[in-house]
Amino acid sequence: MAKVLMKGTVAIAEAAVRAGCRFFAGYPITPQNEIPEYLSWRLPEVGGAFVQGESEVASINMVYGAAANGTRAMTSSSSPGISLMTEGLSYLSGTKLPALVVNISRGGPGLGTIQPAQTDYLQATKAMGHGGFRVMVFAPSTLQEAVDLTYECFDYAERDRNPVLLLMDGSLGAIMEQVEFPPMKELTDEGTRKWNLAKHEGETRMPRMLTPVYPEVILENENKQRALLTKQWEENDVRVEEFMMEDAEYVVVAYGISARVSKEAILNLREQGHKVGLIRPITLFPFPKKTFQNLNYDQVKAFIDIELAIPAQMRDDIEVAVRGRAPVYEYGRSGGMLFDDESVYDAIHKIVTGGAE
Amino acid sequence: MAQKIYSRPKSLMPMPSGFCPGCLHPLATKLIADAIDELGQNNNAVHVLPVGCSALNLMYWRGDMLGAAHGRAPAAATGFKRSAPDRLVFAYQGDGDLAAIGLAEIMSAANRGENFTVFFANNSTYGMTGGQMAPTTLIGQKTSTTKYGRDAETTGFPMRMCEIISTLDAPYYVARFALNAPKGVNQAKKGIKKALQYQLEGKGFTFVELLTNCPTTWGMTPLQSLDYMETNTIPYFIPGVYKDKGEKA
Ligand SMILES: Cc1ncc(C[n+]2csc(CCOP(=O)(O)OP(=O)(O)O)c2C)c(N)n1
Ligand code: SF4
Ligand SMILES: [Mg+2]
């Protein structure tokens, strides 16, 4: 298929359709409105359903209903709306229903700003709701990657019977880039037939119940299964990009838009002879701990966490992975303020030349 | 030869009820089960459970079930029905679930004319959490959060959901029945069946309110609670058919 020029939000919407998504419910919020707008006409074209929910609370619960039928379902929102979805996300995980939730994040807390930010990292990776469940969190840094990850997210969600989060800040949602779309997936109930409430062609099945209520003994077991699942993610599903890491003495850690800007800065620093590299987590959860474990700490002198967040939110994960073997610094902007490659250059340069306190 | 004139509906499991003695939730559930039997929809029905005492039905109902979050049954039903338009989908909600935390979901689903049925069990209290005030609690009614009786001055007036919902254009059938006496029970049975029938015909949103009790948190014997309904509940929540688009000429 030929490449097409597309806006980030629209690219995600089309990728979802190609992945077999046939249900969307969502509530307007900037900067992600193009996703519901696009799907409001695109889904009916392919025999799917679009509902403009009366709130994010309603929307996530509509997704819950569609997912129970085994229909590939998604919603999208931005930070304040995602907060409203957290009970519903907990119910999805509790009832073991797959779904894709897209957060095109903006600055907070509160109503904050409609400008881009990466201040939802902790919410995304630690607790997307009450009850101690976790979700896989994917963070693309190009639109092609956003398309490819969206396409795969539904498979992960179905495999694990758990919601999946695609976290992308508002700037990536707003830019236009060339993307190539994967083909339309054939619709199949293979991944959900064992548990869904759908009618099965030519087969009578026993009545089924999908609920997040369990007797204590069973609930504890379910949670043990969830713990196991998290372990498996860490074993098998970690995605990470290493950029100029071979001889790196200073390691920038950044994801999404921050990684993109950092790459520019690193190229310039390299030109000045500074040995700087980048670790870019693509899965924010599971976090690429092993990448940090495998580093040569005789070579690595320091880490610099670069985020659109003050204070940096990924820092705790980096510190845990580094285990005190090298200092961790941070640089960021917040509240919808952005950095450019020059300010990132300066921030890294200061540390590289021993100027950081 | 003996003829069987009364039996357990197919949609109910043969097991003893865990509802409090005299509670009308099981009766409401049975009326729905009867209607589903009569319509031959046992294998096609999807029961969306609320959060509240009636979620206990997950123990007794035989058929597909989906447990929704508190107040969100109409949203979950929307998602399911839009994905599976051929199924007979109904939600059963209490008054805390529907008229307080879930007010946006019920009004919006009704306003969209979603093609499913909502059964609304109004017992004028939050039974499951111990009998606190609900939006439907009667003026003067004592609850655990209105020790001296509900005071309109600070808590407003009981909400009449049938009246409110029937102001919307989309709903196809809106009716209220009282389950404290045989007459209302018989009418309810017909109304429930009618609502489900309309759904099968694709007519859109149907809403049946069932006035029920909560002897346990009302602090009454079952019989006292039925009398209380007759003298207090029914005069405020007047039973009747508030909207029936199928009946007009
Ligand atoms: C988000 C949330 N808030 C509160 C509760 C606690 N809760 C459980 S049932 C219920 C009220 C149920 O009352 P009603 O809907 O009238 O049903 P009844 O038990 O009276 O049949 C409440 C508040 C909850 N489960 N979830
Ligand atoms: S607490 Fe009230 S509503 Fe709940 S089962 Fe008992 S009598 Fe019925
Ligand atoms: Mg109640």
XYZ file of C-alpha atoms and ligand atoms in Angstrom:
641
model
C 0.000 0.000 0.000
C 1.173 3.507 -0.811
C 2.159 5.987 1.837
C -0.332 8.674 2.761
C 0.079 11.928 4.618
C -2.039 11.888 7.764
C -2.575 13.570 11.082
C -1.634 11.500 14.135
C -5.102 11.177 15.592
C -6.670 10.232 12.254
C -3.907 7.715 11.574
C -4.692 5.958 14.849
C -8.405 5.880 13.996
C -7.833 4.297 10.584
C -5.315 1.823 12.016
C -7.940 0.750 14.552
C -10.487 0.086 11.810
C -7.910 -2.023 9.978
C -7.200 -3.928 13.184
C -10.847 -4.988 13.248
C -12.234 -2.394 15.644
C -15.992 -2.278 15.112
C -17.160 -0.276 18.092
C -16.190 3.143 19.359
C -17.712 5.303 22.068
C -16.199 8.572 23.192
C -16.802 12.077 24.444
C -15.313 15.227 22.862
C -12.109 16.575 24.374
C -9.183 18.372 22.788
C -6.674 17.312 21.498
C -8.146 14.010 20.298
C -11.434 15.033 18.645
C -10.393 13.831 15.194
C -10.520 10.229 16.427
C -14.274 10.202 17.203
C -14.973 12.508 14.285
C -13.277 10.155 11.844
C -14.783 7.015 13.315
C -18.300 8.506 13.381
C -18.485 7.994 9.602
C -15.766 5.409 9.065
C -17.133 2.719 11.392
C -20.625 2.621 9.814
C -18.856 2.228 6.435
C -17.387 -1.077 7.574
C -20.479 -2.291 9.459
C -19.344 -1.072 12.861
C -21.042 1.178 15.393
C -20.128 4.613 16.703
C -21.760 6.175 19.744
C -21.071 9.652 21.026
C -21.283 8.997 24.732
C -22.792 11.436 27.213
C -19.503 11.357 29.143
C -16.241 9.465 29.364
C -17.815 7.456 32.169
C -20.605 6.306 29.871
C -18.241 5.784 26.936
C -15.904 3.375 28.693
C -18.923 1.412 29.923
C -20.296 1.239 26.392
C -16.943 -0.191 25.336
C -17.359 -2.669 28.188
C -20.711 -3.777 26.752
C -19.403 -4.124 23.205
C -16.329 -6.024 24.380
C -18.602 -8.504 26.182
C -19.988 -9.449 22.780
C -16.452 -10.140 21.571
C -16.549 -7.066 19.345
C -13.234 -5.256 19.022
C -13.922 -2.020 20.848
C -12.072 1.148 21.723
C -12.395 4.618 23.154
C -10.116 7.604 23.106
C -9.822 10.660 25.271
C -7.349 13.063 26.802
C -6.099 13.325 30.358
C -9.148 14.601 32.343
C -11.399 12.242 30.400
C -9.088 9.315 31.055
C -9.359 10.025 34.778
C -13.126 9.621 34.455
C -12.633 6.257 32.777
C -10.618 4.682 35.542
C -13.497 2.855 37.251
C -14.532 1.476 33.876
C -10.990 0.365 33.127
C -10.905 -1.439 36.446
C -14.174 -3.159 35.516
C -12.752 -4.177 32.125
C -9.765 -5.744 33.837
C -11.938 -7.248 36.585
C -14.333 -8.825 34.090
C -11.388 -9.757 31.846
C -12.577 -7.885 28.793
C -10.254 -6.620 26.054
C -10.365 -3.038 24.787
C -8.111 -0.329 23.482
C -8.004 3.007 25.283
C -6.113 5.854 23.645
C -4.903 8.792 25.723
C -3.767 11.763 23.646
C -2.451 13.483 26.724
C -2.479 17.148 27.663
C -1.112 19.233 30.509
C -2.489 18.901 34.025
C -3.456 18.651 36.790
C -7.071 19.724 36.666
C -8.453 21.093 33.463
C -4.877 22.219 32.934
C -4.274 23.018 29.320
C -5.063 21.588 25.923
C -1.366 21.788 25.057
C 0.723 18.587 24.960
C 2.251 17.030 28.053
C 3.489 13.687 29.359
C 2.088 14.066 32.840
C -0.069 10.919 32.799
C 2.825 8.434 32.926
C 2.331 7.456 36.547
C -1.418 6.997 36.145
C -0.857 4.925 33.011
C 1.860 2.641 34.303
C 1.001 2.223 37.977
C -2.756 2.383 38.448
C -5.287 2.983 35.673
C -7.940 2.511 38.358
C -8.560 0.925 41.740
C -7.866 -2.664 42.664
C -4.266 -3.264 41.667
C -4.619 -4.271 38.026
C -2.066 -3.235 35.412
C -2.356 -2.610 31.698
C 0.195 -2.713 28.904
C 1.098 0.841 27.917
C 2.458 1.591 24.443
C 4.093 4.913 23.613
C 4.846 5.569 19.946
C 7.184 8.333 18.845
C 6.376 8.435 15.127
C 3.037 8.179 13.376
C 4.077 4.997 11.573
C 4.814 3.489 14.951
C 1.448 4.753 16.233
C -0.283 3.003 13.335
C 1.618 -0.250 13.822
C 1.109 -0.311 17.587
C -2.611 0.509 17.345
C -2.929 -2.386 14.920
C -1.307 -4.741 17.418
C -2.885 -3.415 20.622
C -6.170 -5.203 19.937
C -4.340 -8.527 19.654
C -2.589 -7.986 22.971
C -5.860 -6.988 24.612
C -7.564 -10.117 23.314
C -4.645 -12.383 24.166
C -4.566 -11.129 27.759
C -8.280 -10.380 28.184
C -7.245 -7.024 29.576
C -7.485 -3.431 28.357
C -4.457 -1.911 26.627
C -3.457 1.747 26.721
C -1.911 3.695 23.889
C -0.342 6.815 25.380
C 0.649 9.590 23.038
C 0.971 13.276 23.828
C -0.998 15.944 22.008
C 1.883 17.068 19.820
C 2.215 13.667 18.146
C -1.544 13.604 17.769
C -1.463 16.913 15.944
C 1.477 16.489 13.553
C 1.177 15.115 10.037
C 3.481 12.437 8.685
C 3.580 9.870 5.941
C 2.247 6.528 7.064
C 1.650 3.191 5.446
C -1.390 1.289 6.645
C -1.477 -2.448 7.214
C -4.231 -4.396 5.438
C -7.767 -4.818 6.795
C -7.774 -7.685 9.267
C -10.321 -10.366 8.691
C -12.918 -10.372 11.449
C -12.877 -13.526 13.521
C -14.213 -14.520 16.904
C -11.318 -16.917 17.453
C -9.800 -14.811 20.214
C -13.011 -14.332 22.185
C -15.220 -17.334 21.363
C -14.268 -19.160 24.542
C -15.804 -16.533 26.781
C -17.838 -13.948 24.850
C -21.615 -13.536 25.155
C -22.117 -13.592 21.395
C -24.317 -16.095 19.667
C -22.193 -18.726 18.026
C -23.058 -19.794 14.496
C -24.427 -23.312 14.412
C -23.775 -24.034 18.048
C -25.804 -23.851 21.215
C -23.708 -23.000 24.233
C -24.400 -22.847 27.925
C -25.470 -19.458 29.313
C -22.518 -17.313 30.295
C -21.923 -14.631 32.858
C -19.384 -11.844 32.598
C -19.026 -9.918 35.829
C -16.272 -8.417 37.947
C -17.682 -9.890 41.170
C -15.917 -12.896 42.636
C -15.864 -14.809 45.898
C -12.696 -13.885 47.835
C -10.833 -17.140 47.206
C -11.387 -16.922 43.474
C -10.589 -13.208 43.367
C -7.268 -13.821 45.061
C -6.499 -16.472 42.464
C -7.491 -14.128 39.677
C -5.093 -11.559 41.078
C -2.329 -14.164 41.224
C -3.014 -14.791 37.534
C -2.720 -11.062 36.911
C 0.624 -11.000 38.697
C 1.769 -13.862 36.485
C 0.580 -12.027 33.412
C 2.630 -8.989 34.400
C 5.700 -11.225 34.744
C 5.077 -12.653 31.290
C 4.847 -9.168 29.840
C 8.232 -8.393 31.354
C 9.671 -11.598 29.897
C 8.190 -11.479 26.424
C 6.598 -8.209 25.463
C 9.029 -5.444 26.329
C 9.739 -3.092 23.450
C 12.547 -0.623 23.522
C 14.702 1.279 21.074
C 18.386 1.808 21.782
C 19.925 4.683 19.885
C 23.721 5.242 19.753
C 24.101 3.176 22.895
C 27.179 1.106 21.977
C 29.760 3.483 23.430
C 27.410 5.797 25.330
C 28.691 7.295 28.550
C 25.649 9.473 29.075
C 22.277 7.864 28.552
C 19.186 9.866 27.809
C 15.940 8.088 28.704
C 12.907 9.480 26.923
C 9.721 8.265 25.245
C 7.268 9.600 22.679
C 7.812 13.152 21.510
C 10.617 13.689 24.047
C 12.627 10.859 22.506
C 12.229 12.414 19.091
C 13.501 15.776 20.237
C 16.276 14.108 22.245
C 17.544 12.270 19.158
C 18.168 15.571 17.406
C 20.031 16.883 20.434
C 22.073 13.680 20.715
C 23.158 13.889 17.067
C 24.412 17.417 17.708
C 26.184 16.375 20.908
C 27.825 13.510 19.034
C 29.142 16.012 16.520
C 30.847 17.744 19.429
C 32.406 14.429 20.414
C 30.172 13.683 23.420
C 29.303 10.029 23.818
C 25.559 10.290 24.396
C 22.983 7.610 23.652
C 19.238 7.085 24.096
C 17.042 4.413 25.623
C 13.518 4.850 24.358
C 10.904 2.706 26.101
C 8.152 1.830 23.628
C 6.316 -0.188 26.229
C 6.141 2.076 29.261
C 4.643 -0.886 31.055
C 6.291 -3.390 31.009
C 9.237 -1.056 31.528
C 12.459 -2.202 29.797
C 14.330 -2.968 33.033
C 16.592 -5.521 31.392
C 18.008 -2.943 29.011
C 19.316 -1.092 32.045
C 20.561 -4.281 33.688
C 22.599 -5.180 30.615
C 24.508 -1.908 30.490
C 28.192 -1.681 31.271
C 28.320 0.502 34.353
C 32.089 1.042 33.961
C 31.162 2.888 30.807
C 27.892 4.614 31.718
C 28.458 7.717 33.824
C 24.933 9.115 34.186
C 21.319 8.956 33.036
C 19.220 11.916 31.993
C 15.475 11.477 32.090
C 13.870 13.880 29.630
C 10.106 14.322 29.762
C 7.324 16.806 29.286
C 6.678 16.492 32.997
C 7.853 18.297 36.117
C 8.763 16.469 38.225
C 9.796 13.674 35.855
C 7.458 10.706 36.269
C 9.469 7.912 34.629
C 12.372 8.619 36.968
C 11.249 6.137 39.632
C 11.272 3.325 37.072
C 14.717 4.344 35.850
C 16.071 4.517 39.407
C 14.714 1.055 40.173
C 16.319 -0.353 37.018
C 19.646 1.425 37.575
C 19.807 0.461 41.262
C 22.144 3.252 42.247
C 24.884 2.259 39.810
C 24.920 5.720 38.251
C 23.278 9.048 39.016
C 19.956 9.929 37.378
C 19.273 13.528 36.326
C 16.134 14.966 34.862
C 15.135 17.741 32.547
C 11.642 18.636 31.522
C 8.964 21.147 30.773
C 5.412 20.944 31.996
C 1.986 22.531 31.880
C 1.835 22.330 28.093
C 5.208 24.046 27.587
C 7.450 22.277 25.080
C 11.205 22.039 24.695
C 13.141 22.154 21.448
C 16.295 20.247 20.542
C 18.448 23.219 21.590
C 17.183 23.393 25.152
C 17.441 19.609 25.407
C 20.966 19.892 23.992
C 21.839 22.446 26.656
C 20.378 20.334 29.446
C 22.350 17.256 28.396
C 25.467 19.300 27.672
C 25.446 20.717 31.187
C 25.468 17.232 32.678
C 28.049 15.894 30.226
C 30.409 18.746 31.040
C 29.885 18.394 34.765
C 27.779 21.487 35.124
C 24.825 19.791 36.796
C 24.482 20.088 40.540
C -54.700 -36.072 34.239
C -53.072 -33.326 36.300
C -52.367 -30.155 34.440
C -49.427 -27.935 35.302
C -50.668 -24.404 35.652
C -47.817 -22.800 37.561
C -44.107 -23.499 37.356
C -40.676 -21.980 37.641
C -39.718 -20.019 34.560
C -36.893 -21.468 32.494
C -34.741 -18.417 33.074
C -34.557 -19.060 36.812
C -32.367 -21.632 38.528
C -33.989 -24.077 40.937
C -32.472 -22.777 44.138
C -33.598 -21.023 47.302
C -33.563 -17.219 47.258
C -30.968 -15.251 49.175
C -33.032 -12.063 49.074
C -34.512 -10.932 52.398
C -37.883 -12.425 53.289
C -40.691 -10.407 51.733
C -38.419 -8.527 49.308
C -40.089 -7.835 45.973
C -36.910 -8.046 43.839
C -37.401 -11.821 43.310
C -41.012 -11.261 42.246
C -39.979 -8.597 39.748
C -37.301 -10.918 38.417
C -39.763 -13.758 38.091
C -42.205 -11.610 36.118
C -39.411 -10.768 33.687
C -38.428 -14.428 33.446
C -42.060 -15.373 32.725
C -42.268 -12.838 29.932
C -39.028 -14.077 28.393
C -40.353 -17.640 28.533
C -43.589 -16.637 26.883
C -41.706 -14.830 24.142
C -39.459 -17.869 23.656
C -36.362 -15.745 24.177
C -34.514 -17.813 26.792
C -31.480 -18.375 24.618
C -31.526 -14.909 23.156
C -31.900 -12.708 26.225
C -28.990 -10.815 27.767
C -29.510 -9.631 31.331
C -27.436 -6.587 32.295
C -27.037 -6.528 36.070
C -26.685 -3.343 38.107
C -24.897 -2.796 41.384
C -27.448 -3.106 44.158
C -29.413 -5.890 45.792
C -30.801 -7.136 42.484
C -27.278 -8.000 41.325
C -27.856 -11.030 43.536
C -29.766 -12.314 40.534
C -26.442 -13.472 39.152
C -26.979 -16.485 41.425
C -30.444 -17.284 40.137
C -30.701 -16.194 36.544
C -30.238 -18.771 33.816
C -29.136 -16.982 30.685
C -26.399 -14.692 29.473
C -25.507 -11.980 31.987
C -23.289 -8.969 32.043
C -22.429 -7.228 35.313
C -22.283 -3.459 34.841
C -20.722 -0.788 37.034
C -22.966 1.125 39.468
C -25.367 3.208 37.390
C -23.822 2.267 34.049
C -26.092 -0.586 32.993
C -27.683 1.528 30.213
C -24.208 2.338 28.854
C -23.091 -1.296 28.945
C -26.399 -2.321 27.356
C -25.871 0.304 24.649
C -22.457 -1.104 23.779
C -23.733 -4.656 23.756
C -26.922 -4.053 21.812
C -25.196 -1.921 19.168
C -22.784 -4.806 18.652
C -25.465 -7.489 18.729
C -28.730 -5.950 17.462
C -30.515 -9.319 17.289
C -30.276 -10.038 20.984
C -33.012 -9.255 23.505
C -31.166 -6.978 25.914
C -32.543 -5.716 29.189
C -31.091 -3.987 32.221
C -32.550 -4.267 35.712
C -31.656 -1.304 37.904
C -32.440 -0.061 41.385
C -33.356 3.540 42.167
C -29.964 4.517 43.582
C -28.328 2.942 40.557
C -30.656 4.532 38.013
C -31.903 7.805 39.481
C -28.755 8.974 41.302
C -25.335 7.845 40.092
C -26.646 6.616 36.742
C -28.951 9.496 35.883
C -26.900 10.613 32.890
C -26.719 7.110 31.465
C -30.440 6.353 31.739
C -31.529 9.729 30.351
C -29.093 9.563 27.456
C -29.883 5.965 26.521
C -33.598 6.834 26.623
C -33.004 9.963 24.584
C -31.057 8.053 21.938
C -33.939 5.626 21.751
C -31.645 2.666 22.300
C -33.433 -0.516 21.373
C -33.343 -2.245 24.744
C -35.508 -2.444 27.847
C -34.818 -1.090 31.311
C -36.632 -2.471 34.332
C -36.453 -0.017 37.183
C -37.023 -1.404 40.677
C -37.926 1.567 42.816
C -37.867 0.751 46.534
C -37.209 4.356 47.567
C -33.919 3.521 49.250
C -30.396 2.143 48.823
C -31.127 -1.387 49.987
C -27.726 -2.925 49.468
C -25.727 -0.326 51.381
C -28.041 -0.338 54.367
C -30.969 1.909 53.597
C -29.678 5.401 52.910
C -31.763 8.106 51.237
C -32.277 7.670 47.497
C -33.524 10.310 45.026
C -36.829 8.436 45.237
C -37.116 8.449 49.025
C -40.488 9.857 50.052
C -40.865 13.089 51.998
C -40.858 12.189 55.674
C -39.475 8.701 55.020
C -36.851 7.742 57.601
C -33.619 6.345 56.239
C -30.144 5.933 57.710
C -29.138 9.328 56.310
C -32.474 11.038 57.020
C -32.905 10.169 60.656
C -35.899 12.461 61.160
C -37.432 11.735 57.784
C -36.619 13.181 54.373
C -36.795 16.954 54.495
C -37.575 18.666 51.186
C -35.925 21.832 52.471
C -32.442 20.323 52.280
C -32.848 17.227 50.081
C -35.477 18.188 47.536
C -38.319 15.976 46.408
C -38.570 12.380 45.202
C -37.784 12.049 41.492
C -40.445 10.568 39.279
C -38.490 8.800 36.582
C -41.410 7.676 34.396
C -42.695 11.228 34.219
C -39.236 12.588 33.433
C -38.391 9.990 30.803
C -41.749 10.326 29.090
C -40.962 13.986 28.351
C -38.361 12.709 25.870
C -39.381 12.112 22.275
C -37.520 8.880 21.611
C -38.812 6.395 24.236
C -41.458 4.073 22.847
C -42.992 2.672 25.995
C -42.839 4.060 29.544
C -44.933 2.588 32.347
C -45.053 2.151 36.114
C -46.606 -0.710 38.068
C -46.832 -1.438 41.787
C -45.941 -4.936 42.938
C -47.530 -4.770 46.399
C -50.854 -6.297 45.338
C -52.053 -8.883 42.773
C -53.709 -6.321 40.536
C -50.490 -4.401 39.981
C -48.542 -7.629 39.582
C -50.840 -8.765 36.784
C -50.605 -5.415 35.059
C -46.832 -5.421 35.450
C -46.622 -8.820 33.826
C -48.426 -7.537 30.770
C -46.378 -4.339 30.666
C -43.090 -6.189 30.935
C -44.030 -8.481 28.097
C -45.196 -5.584 25.991
C -41.939 -3.712 26.492
C -39.882 -6.727 25.498
C -42.161 -7.377 22.533
C -41.624 -3.811 21.334
C -37.893 -4.309 21.604
C -38.101 -7.470 19.493
C -39.948 -5.407 16.897
C -37.110 -2.877 16.951
C -39.268 -0.033 18.251
C -36.612 1.486 20.488
C -36.329 2.361 24.147
C -38.760 0.789 26.590
C -38.901 1.515 30.310
C -40.851 -0.264 33.011
C -40.752 1.019 36.574
C -41.714 -1.477 39.238
C -42.558 -0.135 42.668
C -40.941 -2.482 45.170
C -40.096 -2.546 48.870
C -37.220 -3.023 51.213
C -38.709 -4.410 54.419
C -35.259 -4.927 55.930
C -34.033 -1.341 55.779
C -37.492 0.161 56.096
C -37.634 -1.631 59.451
C -40.985 -3.280 58.708
C -42.476 -6.709 58.376
C -43.123 -7.711 54.772
C -46.864 -7.097 55.202
C -46.307 -3.683 56.784
C -44.079 -2.764 53.863
C -46.831 -3.626 51.370
C -49.271 -1.450 53.299
C -46.734 1.343 53.433
C -46.471 1.172 49.653
C -50.248 1.382 49.309
C -50.598 4.446 51.533
C -47.341 6.299 50.821
C -45.508 5.119 47.694
C -48.388 4.691 45.277
C -50.022 8.096 45.896
C -46.726 9.789 44.993
C -45.516 7.422 42.256
C -48.760 6.944 40.420
C -48.893 3.702 38.460
C -49.906 3.863 34.843
C -48.757 3.847 31.251
C -46.981 7.142 30.627
C -46.153 6.557 27.030
C -47.085 3.876 24.535
C -46.385 4.859 20.974
C -47.777 1.510 19.794
C -51.233 2.325 21.140
C -51.862 5.651 19.458
C -54.305 5.181 16.573
C -19.094 3.762 42.338
C -19.862 3.127 43.423
N -20.373 3.876 44.414
C -21.048 3.293 45.418
C -21.221 1.940 45.441
C -21.937 1.330 46.620
N -23.281 0.864 46.330
C -23.541 -0.421 46.089
S -25.155 -0.723 45.840
C -25.543 0.909 46.093
C -26.953 1.404 46.091
C -27.936 0.474 45.601
O -29.196 1.021 45.727
P -30.295 0.755 44.633
O -29.722 1.003 43.288
O -31.503 1.531 44.997
O -30.528 -0.814 44.720
P -31.254 -1.647 45.880
O -30.145 -2.289 46.658
O -32.079 -0.716 46.685
O -32.064 -2.643 45.144
C -24.416 1.638 46.358
C -24.411 3.084 46.623
C -20.666 1.191 44.387
N -20.776 -0.141 44.321
N -20.011 1.797 43.390
S -31.953 -5.170 51.663
Fe -33.963 -4.568 50.904
S -33.823 -4.592 48.684
Fe -32.080 -5.711 49.481
S -32.729 -7.861 49.465
Fe -33.160 -7.031 51.507
S -35.262 -6.315 51.397
Fe -34.567 -6.595 49.277
Mg -33.244 0.895 45.837
